[in-house]
Amino acid sequence: MDQTEKAYQKQGGVSIPARTVVAKKAKKTARYWKTVGLGFTTPKEAKEGNYIDKKCPFTGNVNIRGAILKGMVVSTKMKRTIIIRRNYLHYIKKFNRFEKRHSNMAVHCSPCFEPREGDIVTVGQCRPLSKTVRFNVLRTDKNQIFGNPRKVFMLF
């Protein structure tokens, strides 16, 4: 397991004997992973990777329940958190027309995904993970958006 933080990182469902840690690294360590259900497959990186993320829906202590949404990745500058943009149309009764609107949403992104700006992600609602984060990435779809992803209006 990667130990990049000051505190010792370990998975909750896996016990590591003290001798194994001190003596040498094992070839294949036990890894806890689960399926989130709802037709979403567990990524290969979550099953075979060596990252530790307690907020990951596949390897951590987070359950997906509630809304399933789609959005476009706008920013990946934070650590394990991305900003997605959700576009929608709002009806104006007076003019009998629609206007374009959008909302940004902070989403936790597990290390098993590596989204880039412009990618389409499917997110699922979970318990509050921080002050602003209430959703978790479940799937990424590569998208060919040319130019600035903030300027493109796409409905999903």
Coordinates of C-alpha atoms in Angstrom, one line a residue:
M1 CA 0.0 0.0 0.0
D2 CA 1.2 3.5 -0.8
Q3 CA 2.2 5.4 2.4
T4 CA 2.3 9.0 1.2
E5 CA 0.5 10.6 4.2
K6 CA 1.8 11.3 7.7
A7 CA -0.6 8.9 9.3
Y8 CA -0.4 5.2 8.5
Q9 CA -2.9 4.3 5.8
K10 CA -4.7 1.0 5.9
Q11 CA -8.0 -0.5 4.8
G12 CA -10.7 -1.1 7.4
G13 CA -11.7 -4.6 6.3
V14 CA -8.2 -6.0 5.9
S15 CA -5.9 -7.0 8.8
I16 CA -2.1 -6.9 8.2
P17 CA 0.0 -9.1 10.5
A18 CA 2.8 -7.2 12.2
R19 CA 5.5 -9.6 10.9
T20 CA 4.6 -9.2 7.3
V21 CA 5.0 -5.4 7.5
V22 CA 8.3 -5.6 9.3
A23 CA 9.9 -8.5 7.5
K24 CA 9.2 -7.9 3.8
K25 CA 6.5 -6.8 1.4
A26 CA 4.2 -9.6 0.4
K27 CA 3.7 -10.4 -3.3
K28 CA 0.0 -10.1 -3.2
T29 CA -1.6 -8.3 -0.3
A30 CA -5.3 -8.8 0.6
R31 CA -7.5 -6.0 -0.7
Y32 CA -11.0 -5.0 0.3
W33 CA -13.3 -4.0 -2.6
K34 CA -17.1 -4.1 -3.2
T35 CA -19.6 -3.5 -5.9
V36 CA -21.8 -0.4 -5.5
G37 CA -24.7 -2.0 -7.3
L38 CA -27.1 -0.1 -9.6
G39 CA -25.4 -1.7 -12.7
F40 CA -22.0 0.0 -12.1
T41 CA -19.0 -2.2 -12.5
T42 CA -16.0 -2.0 -10.1
P43 CA -13.0 -0.6 -12.0
K44 CA -9.9 -2.8 -12.4
E45 CA -7.8 -0.3 -10.6
A46 CA -10.0 -0.5 -7.5
K47 CA -9.6 -4.3 -7.4
E48 CA -5.9 -4.5 -8.2
G49 CA -4.6 -1.1 -7.3
N50 CA -2.7 -0.2 -4.1
Y51 CA -4.3 3.2 -3.2
I52 CA -6.1 3.7 0.1
D53 CA -9.1 6.0 0.1
K54 CA -11.7 5.8 2.9
K55 CA -14.2 7.9 0.8
C56 CA -14.0 5.7 -2.3
P57 CA -17.3 3.9 -3.0
F58 CA -15.5 0.8 -4.2
T59 CA -12.8 0.4 -1.5
G60 CA -13.9 2.7 1.3
N61 CA -16.8 3.2 3.8
V62 CA -19.3 5.0 1.6
N63 CA -22.6 3.8 0.3
I64 CA -24.2 5.2 -2.9
R65 CA -27.9 6.1 -2.4
G66 CA -30.3 8.6 -3.9
A67 CA -29.7 10.5 -7.1
I68 CA -27.5 9.4 -10.0
L69 CA -26.4 12.4 -12.1
K70 CA -24.1 13.2 -15.1
G71 CA -21.9 16.2 -15.6
M72 CA -18.8 17.5 -17.4
V73 CA -15.5 17.8 -15.6
V74 CA -14.5 21.5 -15.4
S75 CA -11.6 21.4 -12.8
T76 CA -9.3 18.7 -11.4
K77 CA -7.0 21.0 -9.4
M78 CA -8.0 19.7 -5.9
K79 CA -6.7 16.5 -4.4
R80 CA -9.3 13.7 -4.9
T81 CA -12.0 16.2 -5.6
I82 CA -13.2 17.5 -9.0
I83 CA -15.7 20.2 -10.1
I84 CA -18.4 19.2 -12.5
R85 CA -20.7 21.4 -14.5
R86 CA -24.4 20.4 -15.0
N87 CA -26.2 22.2 -17.8
Y88 CA -30.0 22.5 -17.9
L89 CA -32.7 24.5 -19.6
H90 CA -35.1 26.8 -17.7
Y91 CA -38.5 27.6 -19.2
I92 CA -39.6 31.3 -19.3
K93 CA -43.4 31.3 -19.5
K94 CA -43.7 35.0 -20.6
F95 CA -41.6 34.5 -23.8
N96 CA -42.5 30.8 -24.3
R97 CA -38.8 29.9 -24.6
F98 CA -36.0 28.2 -22.7
E99 CA -32.8 29.8 -21.3
K100 CA -29.5 28.0 -20.7
R101 CA -28.4 27.6 -17.1
H102 CA -25.7 25.7 -15.3
S103 CA -24.7 24.7 -11.8
N104 CA -21.3 23.6 -10.6
M105 CA -20.9 20.7 -8.1
A106 CA -17.9 19.5 -6.1
V107 CA -17.6 15.7 -6.4
H108 CA -15.2 13.2 -4.7
C109 CA -13.1 11.4 -7.3
S110 CA -11.4 8.1 -6.2
P111 CA -7.8 7.5 -7.4
C112 CA -9.0 4.6 -9.6
F113 CA -10.4 7.3 -12.0
E114 CA -8.2 9.8 -13.8
P115 CA -10.7 12.3 -15.4
R116 CA -9.5 15.2 -17.5
E117 CA -11.3 18.4 -18.2
G118 CA -14.1 17.9 -20.7
D119 CA -14.8 14.3 -19.7
I120 CA -18.3 13.2 -18.9
V121 CA -18.7 11.6 -15.4
T122 CA -21.6 9.8 -13.8
V123 CA -21.9 10.5 -10.1
G124 CA -23.9 9.0 -7.3
Q125 CA -25.2 10.6 -4.1
C126 CA -23.7 9.6 -0.8
R127 CA -23.5 10.9 2.7
P128 CA -21.8 14.3 3.2
L129 CA -18.0 13.8 2.8
S130 CA -17.1 17.4 3.5
K131 CA -18.7 20.8 3.7
T132 CA -19.6 20.9 0.0
V133 CA -19.1 17.3 -1.3
R134 CA -22.1 15.0 -1.3
F135 CA -21.5 13.0 -4.5
N136 CA -18.9 10.4 -5.6
V137 CA -17.7 9.5 -9.1
L138 CA -19.0 6.1 -10.4
R139 CA -18.0 6.1 -14.0
T140 CA -16.0 8.3 -16.5
D141 CA -16.6 8.6 -20.2
K142 CA -13.9 10.2 -22.4
N143 CA -15.2 13.1 -24.4
Q144 CA -13.8 14.9 -27.4
I145 CA -14.5 18.5 -26.5
F146 CA -12.4 21.0 -28.4
G147 CA -11.6 24.2 -26.7
N148 CA -12.7 25.4 -23.3
P149 CA -15.1 22.9 -21.6
R150 CA -16.7 25.7 -19.6
K151 CA -18.0 27.3 -22.9
V152 CA -19.7 24.2 -24.2
F153 CA -23.4 23.7 -23.5
M154 CA -24.3 20.0 -23.7
L155 CA -27.3 18.2 -22.2
F156 CA -26.7 14.6 -21.0

